[in-house]
Every structure is written in C-alpha cells, then in structure tokens.
Amino acid sequence: MLLVPGGRLGDKYGRRKLFLIGLAGFVAASLACGLAPTPATLVAARLLQGAFGALVIPQGFGILGATWPRDQIGKAFALFGPAMGLSAVGGPVLAGFLVDADIAGLGWRPMFLINLLLGGAALLAATRLLPRDTGDSSVSVDGPGSALLAGAMLGALAGLIDGSATGWTARPLTLLLLGLAGFAAFCLRQRTAAHPLIEPSLLRNRGFAAGLSLGVAAFAATSGLLYVISLFLQRDLGRTPADTALGLIPLTLGIVIASIACHGLLHTYGRRLAVTGLLILLAGCAWLTLVIHTSGTHTTGWALTPPLVILGIGMGTCFGTIYDLTIGDIAPSEAGSASGSLNAAQQLANAMGAAMVTTVYFHTNGTMSLLVVTAAVTACLPLTALLPSNPQKEQHH
C-alpha cells in the first residue's frame, strides 16, 4: 500500500535518505520479527517490515535513472530485472535451509534474524556507495490519493487471500468489489488532483503503460508457477523445506543463465526478446505438466530438473526485458512515481497469481494448476505487441 507514496517521498526528500531510513527500519523490524514472543507481535513487526520496505524498493529505479548516463541506462535496467527475479526465487531457497537447520533450536526465527547480516552489509554499502541527492521540495505527496490507493490495495489483497483460503463466499467477493471501487476512486482522484501520485505523463507514455499491463500479467503467472512447484514438492512428493529449496535450484540456475545470455541483447531484439521469454516459459510449463501428469507422486528430482531449467531461462529472459522496456526511457523526474507504480503492480500481481493457483491446486491437482499458469502466460503474448519494438528507436513521451 505504501510503495507508490514511498516513491514520491524519495522524489521529495532524496532517494538516498529514504533508502537508508527504509533499510535501517527494515532491519530493526526483522529483529523484532525474530524475537517476537506471540503471533500478534509477529504480525505487528511484519507490518513494520512492509512499511519500511516500501520506502526502500522504489528508490532503486530512481537512483539508477539519475546516476547512469542515458546511453547506458539500458545496461543498468537489464541487470535490475533479473536481479529482482533471482532474489524472489533465492529468498525461499535460503529460507528452506534455515528452517530445516533449526539453528540453536530457534526454528523459523533465523529467517528474520539473517536480515541483520544481510541488511547490515547493505547499509554499510549504501552509506559508502549511493550518490547524495537533495530531493525536490516542490514535490507534493497526495494524501487523499494515498489513502484511496491503500484502501483499494487492502480490499483487493484481502479478498484474494481470503477467497483462496476459505472459498469464494460473499465476504471475499465483497472485499474485492470494495477494492475495485477504491481503485476507481483513486483513478478519478489522479485525474483531478493538483499533485497526483502517478505522474500523468507516465500514463501517456505508451511503453510504460503497456509494460505495466504486461508486467501484471507476467508476474501473476510466474508467481503462480512458483507456488505450484513449491506445493507439489512439499504436499505431493513429501519433501522437507530444505529438499524443496534444493528442488528450486535448477530454476534459479536457469534465471542466471538467461540473465547472462540476454545481457546487452535487448537493444538489438527489443520486444522480440520478451516474446521469446514467454514462449520458453510456455515450453517449460508444457514439459513440467507432462512430467507431473505422467509420474504423479512418483516424480523424481531428475525428471523435474530439465523443465525447471527451461522455466528459469524463460523467467530470466522476461524479467529484464519487461523492466527495461517499461521504464528504460522515463525522465528522471518520473522515476519515483514509475518505480512505486511498477512495484505496487508487481506485488498485486504476485498476490493475484498466488490466490488463483492455490485455489485451483487445493480443489483439483498440480496438473490443472499448471494448465491455469499456461493460460496466463499465453494471455501475456498479445500484450507484447503494445510494447515499443526497440527502446532505443521509439520514445513515447
């Protein structure tokens, strides 16, 4: 809920300052999570984690956009997307080992306490390396717009999560309708506000608008896919969290391979690279569906490895391409708004994908869930036609 306002706060007070404040708060909240004595205090600490994280994430795009020369910005964004995708997969892999290791009898708590090391190292690096900026005091943060967006996100996410967990009764459907009404009110506010949260010029930028739509569909599909794989490994094959983490390594390797191979290719192949990534994802989904349908609960790790590598290659190809085409040509003044919008859309897409797939999985099986993911990836293909053919050749301000 705070990602879009977090981006605007970085524009106003300085991205370096907001990054450091957010990261320090996230580390402190992680310590509170790791030491939480009750579920209620854990939930409260998690809320703080999310709030401070919303200050950190949007600053990344803005710092890159303001620091790199315009003729090299594509290289930066080409690495940023795959790094985000790799961390999304690598986090659960590391967490699986931490849970099974039961370090000092602490059970799940090291999942949060490790952020003291990771976050501490990031704080030291950020203090030394991030460029100083003063921000723009003339930037205003739209309070009513922020409240409407928060209510809309809360209604949509609560409805999706509740519906997937307890069934699609009147309560989750009502929450979803309230979320949609909130989004409609937010859009109206953006048209009339003197200082809207989302820069109007962004929505007139065809590359950004198309990339945002494609990003929602693609991230929903890949988020759902990761849930299918994790659920199948643990519930159907009876693997432990650590074994599940090992099972995801081929997918992670595929992301790394694709990220390295595709580096520097975007400005040559443009949106064709996005199409290629989606087609590779479809091939991996088909292969994985065939393996699971054929072997079921007798599926071996060796049988899963090739399709997981293919899926990782597809993800690695898509992530960097979508990010670069979406924000590769935005103006520095639009960076905070663009970053917050894209990340908020990604979080909503992750929740949508997870809710969709878990609902199907718990009511049917893994094969049917993969078919739903395949349909979602297929729906992404027509959206690529709306992207710029090449970010160097087409400017859409």
Short mmCIF file of C-alpha atoms in Angstrom, two decimals:
data_model
loop_
_atom_site.label_atom_id
_atom_site.label_comp_id
_atom_site.label_asym_id
_atom_site.label_seq_id
_atom_site.Cartn_x
_atom_site.Cartn_y
_atom_site.Cartn_z
CA MET A 1 0.00 0.00 0.00
CA LEU A 2 2.92 2.35 0.59
CA LEU A 3 5.03 1.61 -2.48
CA VAL A 4 3.66 4.43 -4.65
CA PRO A 5 3.77 7.07 -1.86
CA GLY A 6 7.24 5.76 -0.98
CA GLY A 7 8.44 6.59 -4.47
CA ARG A 8 7.08 10.12 -4.24
CA LEU A 9 8.68 10.63 -0.81
CA GLY A 10 12.02 9.73 -2.38
CA ASP A 11 11.46 12.38 -5.05
CA LYS A 12 10.69 14.96 -2.36
CA TYR A 13 13.26 14.24 0.38
CA GLY A 14 16.02 12.47 -1.55
CA ARG A 15 16.27 8.87 -2.65
CA ARG A 16 19.45 8.11 -0.72
CA LYS A 17 17.93 9.35 2.53
CA LEU A 18 14.72 7.37 2.08
CA PHE A 19 16.67 4.26 1.07
CA LEU A 20 18.82 4.40 4.22
CA ILE A 21 15.88 5.15 6.52
CA GLY A 22 13.81 2.37 4.99
CA LEU A 23 16.62 -0.18 5.10
CA ALA A 24 17.52 0.63 8.72
CA GLY A 25 13.87 0.34 9.72
CA PHE A 26 13.51 -2.93 7.83
CA VAL A 27 16.50 -4.42 9.68
CA ALA A 28 15.11 -3.28 13.04
CA ALA A 29 11.68 -4.73 12.18
CA SER A 30 13.35 -8.01 11.15
CA LEU A 31 14.95 -8.20 14.61
CA ALA A 32 11.51 -7.63 16.16
CA CYS A 33 10.10 -10.44 13.99
CA GLY A 34 12.88 -12.82 15.01
CA LEU A 35 12.32 -12.11 18.70
CA ALA A 36 8.50 -11.95 18.57
CA PRO A 37 7.03 -13.78 21.61
CA THR A 38 3.48 -14.09 20.22
CA PRO A 39 1.75 -14.28 16.84
CA ALA A 40 0.24 -10.82 17.38
CA THR A 41 3.64 -9.19 17.89
CA LEU A 42 4.99 -11.05 14.86
CA VAL A 43 2.17 -9.67 12.70
CA ALA A 44 2.80 -6.15 14.02
CA ALA A 45 6.52 -6.46 13.28
CA ARG A 46 5.76 -7.77 9.80
CA LEU A 47 3.57 -4.71 9.22
CA LEU A 48 6.55 -2.51 10.09
CA GLN A 49 8.75 -4.58 7.77
CA GLY A 50 6.39 -3.91 4.90
CA ALA A 51 6.13 -0.19 5.66
CA PHE A 52 9.90 0.32 5.76
CA GLY A 53 10.40 -1.95 2.76
CA ALA A 54 8.02 0.30 0.81
CA LEU A 55 10.48 3.16 1.40
CA VAL A 56 13.42 1.11 0.08
CA ILE A 57 12.18 -0.60 -3.07
CA PRO A 58 11.01 2.38 -5.17
CA GLN A 59 14.29 4.25 -4.70
CA GLY A 60 16.27 1.71 -6.74
CA PHE A 61 14.94 2.70 -10.15
CA GLY A 62 15.22 6.38 -9.32
CA ILE A 63 18.85 6.09 -8.21
CA LEU A 64 19.77 4.13 -11.33
CA GLY A 65 17.97 6.57 -13.59
CA ALA A 66 19.62 9.61 -12.01
CA THR A 67 23.12 8.10 -11.86
CA TRP A 68 23.71 6.28 -15.14
CA PRO A 69 24.26 8.16 -18.43
CA ARG A 70 21.24 7.99 -20.72
CA ASP A 71 23.14 5.99 -23.34
CA GLN A 72 23.99 3.31 -20.74
CA ILE A 73 20.77 3.22 -18.73
CA GLY A 74 19.58 0.15 -20.62
CA LYS A 75 22.51 -1.86 -19.24
CA ALA A 76 21.55 -0.95 -15.69
CA PHE A 77 17.89 -1.86 -16.10
CA ALA A 78 18.80 -5.04 -18.00
CA LEU A 79 20.54 -6.25 -14.83
CA PHE A 80 17.99 -4.88 -12.37
CA GLY A 81 15.06 -7.02 -13.52
CA PRO A 82 16.86 -10.39 -13.39
CA ALA A 83 18.36 -9.45 -10.00
CA MET A 84 14.84 -8.90 -8.65
CA GLY A 85 13.68 -12.19 -10.16
CA LEU A 86 16.67 -14.09 -8.81
CA SER A 87 16.14 -12.69 -5.32
CA ALA A 88 12.45 -13.67 -5.47
CA VAL A 89 13.49 -17.30 -6.05
CA GLY A 90 16.67 -17.24 -3.97
CA GLY A 91 14.89 -16.00 -0.83
CA PRO A 92 12.69 -19.09 -0.45
CA VAL A 93 15.67 -21.34 -1.27
CA LEU A 94 17.71 -19.84 1.59
CA ALA A 95 14.68 -19.86 3.89
CA GLY A 96 14.12 -23.56 3.30
CA PHE A 97 17.61 -24.38 4.52
CA LEU A 98 17.26 -22.08 7.52
CA VAL A 99 14.01 -23.69 8.64
CA ASP A 100 15.32 -27.24 8.41
CA ALA A 101 18.65 -26.32 10.02
CA ASP A 102 16.83 -25.25 13.22
CA ILE A 103 19.86 -23.16 14.25
CA ALA A 104 20.29 -23.16 18.03
CA GLY A 105 16.78 -24.55 18.33
CA LEU A 106 15.32 -21.28 17.02
CA GLY A 107 13.12 -22.93 14.37
CA TRP A 108 11.78 -20.33 11.89
CA ARG A 109 13.29 -17.29 13.62
CA PRO A 110 16.61 -17.27 11.70
CA MET A 111 14.58 -16.47 8.54
CA PHE A 112 14.22 -12.98 10.01
CA LEU A 113 17.41 -12.73 12.05
CA ILE A 114 19.57 -13.31 8.97
CA ASN A 115 18.41 -9.89 7.79
CA LEU A 116 20.65 -8.40 10.48
CA LEU A 117 23.62 -9.67 8.47
CA LEU A 118 22.23 -9.06 5.00
CA GLY A 119 20.67 -5.71 5.87
CA GLY A 120 23.69 -4.59 7.88
CA ALA A 121 26.00 -5.29 4.95
CA ALA A 122 23.63 -3.47 2.60
CA LEU A 123 23.52 -0.47 4.95
CA LEU A 124 27.30 -0.21 5.02
CA ALA A 125 27.50 -0.49 1.23
CA ALA A 126 24.68 2.02 0.70
CA THR A 127 26.27 4.55 3.04
CA ARG A 128 29.52 4.40 1.10
CA LEU A 129 28.28 3.98 -2.46
CA LEU A 130 24.90 5.64 -3.00
CA PRO A 131 25.11 9.14 -4.53
CA ARG A 132 23.88 12.03 -2.42
CA ASP A 133 20.83 13.90 -3.62
CA THR A 134 18.81 16.69 -2.05
CA GLY A 135 15.40 15.84 -3.44
CA ASP A 136 12.88 18.32 -4.72
CA SER A 137 10.99 20.20 -2.01
CA SER A 138 8.35 21.29 -4.54
CA VAL A 139 7.13 17.67 -4.92
CA SER A 140 3.87 17.05 -3.07
CA VAL A 141 2.55 13.73 -1.82
CA ASP A 142 -1.18 13.37 -2.40
CA GLY A 143 -2.63 12.33 0.97
CA PRO A 144 -6.20 11.56 -0.16
CA GLY A 145 -4.88 9.70 -3.20
CA SER A 146 -2.57 7.65 -0.97
CA ALA A 147 -5.49 6.77 1.32
CA LEU A 148 -7.67 5.70 -1.60
CA LEU A 149 -4.88 3.57 -3.07
CA ALA A 150 -4.23 1.98 0.34
CA GLY A 151 -7.90 1.09 0.74
CA ALA A 152 -8.08 -0.29 -2.78
CA MET A 153 -4.99 -2.47 -2.32
CA LEU A 154 -6.20 -3.69 1.08
CA GLY A 155 -9.60 -4.67 -0.28
CA ALA A 156 -8.17 -6.42 -3.34
CA LEU A 157 -5.46 -8.32 -1.48
CA ALA A 158 -7.71 -9.27 1.45
CA GLY A 159 -10.35 -10.56 -0.97
CA LEU A 160 -7.87 -12.59 -3.00
CA ILE A 161 -6.22 -14.14 0.05
CA ASP A 162 -9.49 -14.83 1.87
CA GLY A 163 -11.11 -16.31 -1.22
CA SER A 164 -8.23 -18.68 -1.93
CA ALA A 165 -8.05 -19.79 1.71
CA THR A 166 -11.72 -20.17 2.71
CA GLY A 167 -13.62 -20.31 -0.57
CA TRP A 168 -15.28 -17.68 -2.74
CA THR A 169 -18.14 -16.75 -0.44
CA ALA A 170 -19.83 -13.37 -0.07
CA ARG A 171 -17.09 -11.95 2.17
CA PRO A 172 -14.09 -12.19 -0.20
CA LEU A 173 -16.24 -11.13 -3.16
CA THR A 174 -17.41 -8.07 -1.21
CA LEU A 175 -13.82 -7.20 -0.33
CA LEU A 176 -12.83 -7.47 -3.99
CA LEU A 177 -15.71 -5.19 -5.03
CA LEU A 178 -14.66 -2.66 -2.40
CA GLY A 179 -11.10 -2.86 -3.71
CA LEU A 180 -12.28 -2.25 -7.29
CA ALA A 181 -14.39 0.70 -6.13
CA GLY A 182 -11.33 2.08 -4.34
CA PHE A 183 -9.25 1.78 -7.50
CA ALA A 184 -11.94 3.61 -9.47
CA ALA A 185 -11.99 6.41 -6.89
CA PHE A 186 -8.19 6.54 -6.94
CA CYS A 187 -8.14 6.88 -10.74
CA LEU A 188 -10.68 9.71 -10.55
CA ARG A 189 -8.57 11.42 -7.89
CA GLN A 190 -5.48 11.16 -10.10
CA ARG A 191 -7.32 12.97 -12.87
CA THR A 192 -8.38 15.86 -10.63
CA ALA A 193 -5.56 16.17 -8.06
CA ALA A 194 -3.16 19.09 -8.37
CA HIS A 195 -0.23 16.81 -7.46
CA PRO A 196 -1.19 13.21 -8.33
CA LEU A 197 0.75 10.24 -7.01
CA ILE A 198 1.24 8.86 -10.53
CA GLU A 199 2.65 11.38 -12.98
CA PRO A 200 0.13 11.91 -15.82
CA SER A 201 3.00 11.84 -18.32
CA LEU A 202 3.67 8.21 -17.35
CA LEU A 203 0.24 7.11 -18.45
CA ARG A 204 0.73 8.93 -21.75
CA ASN A 205 3.98 7.02 -22.26
CA ARG A 206 2.88 4.01 -24.34
CA GLY A 207 5.90 1.96 -23.37
CA PHE A 208 5.28 2.42 -19.65
CA ALA A 209 1.51 1.83 -19.83
CA ALA A 210 1.93 -1.31 -21.96
CA GLY A 211 4.80 -2.61 -19.84
CA LEU A 212 2.82 -2.08 -16.65
CA SER A 213 -0.07 -4.15 -18.05
CA LEU A 214 2.25 -6.87 -19.30
CA GLY A 215 4.14 -6.87 -16.00
CA VAL A 216 0.95 -7.53 -14.01
CA ALA A 217 0.04 -10.49 -16.23
CA ALA A 218 3.58 -11.91 -16.36
CA PHE A 219 4.32 -11.58 -12.64
CA ALA A 220 0.94 -13.11 -11.76
CA ALA A 221 1.75 -16.09 -13.99
CA THR A 222 5.29 -16.62 -12.64
CA SER A 223 4.19 -16.12 -9.02
CA GLY A 224 1.50 -18.73 -9.51
CA LEU A 225 4.01 -21.05 -11.15
CA LEU A 226 6.39 -20.86 -8.18
CA TYR A 227 3.51 -21.71 -5.86
CA VAL A 228 2.56 -24.73 -7.95
CA ILE A 229 6.10 -26.07 -7.87
CA SER A 230 6.57 -25.50 -4.13
CA LEU A 231 3.19 -27.02 -3.26
CA PHE A 232 3.80 -30.05 -5.46
CA LEU A 233 7.25 -30.70 -3.99
CA GLN A 234 6.08 -30.48 -0.38
CA ARG A 235 2.49 -31.76 -0.42
CA ASP A 236 2.59 -34.31 -3.25
CA LEU A 237 6.18 -35.52 -3.01
CA GLY A 238 6.51 -35.05 0.76
CA ARG A 239 9.74 -33.06 0.62
CA THR A 240 11.06 -31.05 3.55
CA PRO A 241 11.61 -27.27 3.22
CA ALA A 242 15.33 -27.85 2.60
CA ASP A 243 14.65 -30.51 -0.05
CA THR A 244 12.17 -28.14 -1.68
CA ALA A 245 14.85 -25.44 -1.69
CA LEU A 246 17.23 -27.83 -3.44
CA GLY A 247 14.50 -28.66 -5.93
CA LEU A 248 14.22 -24.97 -6.88
CA ILE A 249 17.94 -24.59 -7.62
CA PRO A 250 17.62 -25.69 -11.30
CA LEU A 251 15.07 -22.93 -11.81
CA THR A 252 17.42 -20.42 -10.18
CA LEU A 253 20.26 -21.57 -12.43
CA GLY A 254 18.03 -21.06 -15.45
CA ILE A 255 17.39 -17.45 -14.40
CA VAL A 256 21.13 -16.84 -14.02
CA ILE A 257 21.91 -18.42 -17.41
CA ALA A 258 19.26 -16.35 -19.19
CA SER A 259 20.30 -13.13 -17.43
CA ILE A 260 23.89 -13.54 -18.60
CA ALA A 261 22.95 -14.64 -22.11
CA CYS A 262 20.41 -11.84 -22.64
CA HIS A 263 22.62 -9.06 -21.28
CA GLY A 264 23.02 -6.47 -23.99
CA LEU A 265 20.56 -8.14 -26.40
CA LEU A 266 17.51 -6.01 -25.63
CA HIS A 267 18.51 -3.06 -27.78
CA THR A 268 19.10 -5.42 -30.70
CA TYR A 269 16.00 -7.59 -30.42
CA GLY A 270 13.65 -5.34 -28.42
CA ARG A 271 10.24 -6.77 -27.63
CA ARG A 272 11.05 -9.92 -29.59
CA LEU A 273 13.12 -10.90 -26.56
CA ALA A 274 10.01 -10.63 -24.37
CA VAL A 275 8.09 -12.83 -26.80
CA THR A 276 10.96 -15.36 -26.78
CA GLY A 277 10.96 -15.47 -22.99
CA LEU A 278 7.22 -16.09 -22.85
CA LEU A 279 7.46 -18.86 -25.44
CA ILE A 280 10.24 -20.51 -23.44
CA LEU A 281 8.03 -20.26 -20.35
CA LEU A 282 5.23 -21.97 -22.24
CA ALA A 283 7.57 -24.76 -23.33
CA GLY A 284 8.72 -25.27 -19.74
CA CYS A 285 5.11 -25.31 -18.47
CA ALA A 286 4.15 -27.92 -21.07
CA TRP A 287 7.15 -30.10 -20.19
CA LEU A 288 6.54 -29.85 -16.45
CA THR A 289 2.82 -30.60 -16.90
CA LEU A 290 3.66 -33.72 -18.91
CA VAL A 291 6.14 -34.94 -16.27
CA ILE A 292 3.71 -34.44 -13.38
CA HIS A 293 0.76 -35.90 -15.26
CA THR A 294 2.78 -38.98 -16.23
CA SER A 295 4.58 -39.70 -12.96
CA GLY A 296 2.42 -38.05 -10.29
CA THR A 297 3.68 -38.67 -6.76
CA HIS A 298 6.47 -40.87 -8.16
CA THR A 299 8.10 -37.94 -9.95
CA THR A 300 11.86 -37.81 -9.33
CA GLY A 301 14.14 -34.84 -8.98
CA TRP A 302 15.99 -35.80 -12.15
CA ALA A 303 12.75 -35.73 -14.13
CA LEU A 304 11.92 -32.27 -12.80
CA THR A 305 15.33 -30.72 -13.44
CA PRO A 306 15.18 -30.12 -17.24
CA PRO A 307 11.74 -28.41 -17.28
CA LEU A 308 12.69 -26.31 -14.23
CA VAL A 309 15.84 -25.09 -16.00
CA ILE A 310 13.74 -24.19 -19.06
CA LEU A 311 11.26 -22.33 -16.86
CA GLY A 312 14.11 -20.41 -15.22
CA ILE A 313 15.50 -19.44 -18.63
CA GLY A 314 12.09 -18.15 -19.62
CA MET A 315 11.76 -16.13 -16.40
CA GLY A 316 15.25 -14.69 -16.68
CA THR A 317 14.56 -13.62 -20.26
CA CYS A 318 11.24 -11.97 -19.39
CA PHE A 319 12.16 -10.19 -16.17
CA GLY A 320 14.92 -7.98 -17.54
CA THR A 321 13.13 -7.29 -20.81
CA ILE A 322 9.87 -6.17 -19.22
CA TYR A 323 11.62 -3.91 -16.70
CA ASP A 324 13.82 -2.29 -19.32
CA LEU A 325 11.08 -1.70 -21.88
CA THR A 326 8.75 -0.35 -19.20
CA ILE A 327 10.98 2.25 -17.58
CA GLY A 328 14.05 2.44 -19.81
CA ASP A 329 13.12 5.82 -21.29
CA ILE A 330 11.35 7.60 -18.44
CA ALA A 331 12.54 11.03 -17.33
CA PRO A 332 14.46 11.29 -14.02
CA SER A 333 11.61 13.38 -12.56
CA GLU A 334 9.23 10.47 -13.18
CA ALA A 335 11.46 7.81 -11.59
CA GLY A 336 9.89 7.72 -8.13
CA SER A 337 6.33 7.59 -9.40
CA ALA A 338 7.20 4.99 -12.06
CA SER A 339 9.13 2.77 -9.66
CA GLY A 340 6.45 2.86 -6.98
CA SER A 341 3.71 2.14 -9.52
CA LEU A 342 5.56 -0.79 -11.10
CA ASN A 343 6.45 -2.37 -7.77
CA ALA A 344 2.93 -1.92 -6.39
CA ALA A 345 1.56 -3.56 -9.54
CA GLN A 346 4.07 -6.40 -9.15
CA GLN A 347 3.04 -7.03 -5.53
CA LEU A 348 -0.63 -7.08 -6.51
CA ALA A 349 0.18 -9.42 -9.40
CA ASN A 350 2.06 -11.77 -7.06
CA ALA A 351 -0.96 -11.95 -4.77
CA MET A 352 -3.31 -12.49 -7.73
CA GLY A 353 -1.18 -15.32 -9.11
CA ALA A 354 -0.81 -16.98 -5.73
CA ALA A 355 -4.53 -16.77 -4.97
CA MET A 356 -5.54 -18.04 -8.39
CA VAL A 357 -3.21 -21.03 -8.37
CA THR A 358 -3.72 -22.09 -4.75
CA THR A 359 -7.48 -22.04 -5.26
CA VAL A 360 -7.15 -24.32 -8.29
CA TYR A 361 -4.50 -26.52 -6.65
CA PHE A 362 -6.44 -27.24 -3.46
CA HIS A 363 -9.62 -28.00 -5.38
CA THR A 364 -8.07 -30.04 -8.20
CA ASN A 365 -4.41 -31.05 -8.61
CA GLY A 366 -0.99 -29.87 -9.72
CA THR A 367 -1.59 -30.62 -13.40
CA MET A 368 -4.72 -28.45 -13.56
CA SER A 369 -2.87 -25.64 -11.74
CA LEU A 370 -0.12 -25.73 -14.34
CA LEU A 371 -2.71 -25.51 -17.11
CA VAL A 372 -4.05 -22.33 -15.48
CA VAL A 373 -0.50 -20.92 -15.37
CA THR A 374 -0.05 -21.86 -19.03
CA ALA A 375 -3.24 -19.97 -19.92
CA ALA A 376 -2.00 -16.90 -18.01
CA VAL A 377 1.36 -16.95 -19.83
CA THR A 378 -0.44 -17.34 -23.16
CA ALA A 379 -2.57 -14.29 -22.34
CA CYS A 380 0.65 -12.28 -21.96
CA LEU A 381 1.71 -12.81 -25.59
CA PRO A 382 -0.73 -10.37 -27.25
CA LEU A 383 0.30 -7.65 -24.78
CA THR A 384 3.86 -7.67 -26.12
CA ALA A 385 2.59 -6.10 -29.35
CA LEU A 386 1.86 -2.91 -27.38
CA LEU A 387 5.47 -2.53 -26.25
CA PRO A 388 8.00 -0.39 -28.16
CA SER A 389 9.70 -2.52 -30.79
CA ASN A 390 13.06 -1.20 -29.57
CA PRO A 391 13.63 1.14 -26.62
CA GLN A 392 16.43 2.98 -28.46
CA LYS A 393 14.36 3.73 -31.52
CA GLU A 394 10.97 4.64 -30.06
CA GLN A 395 10.36 7.33 -27.49
CA HIS A 396 6.82 7.79 -26.24
CA HIS A 397 6.69 10.88 -24.05
#
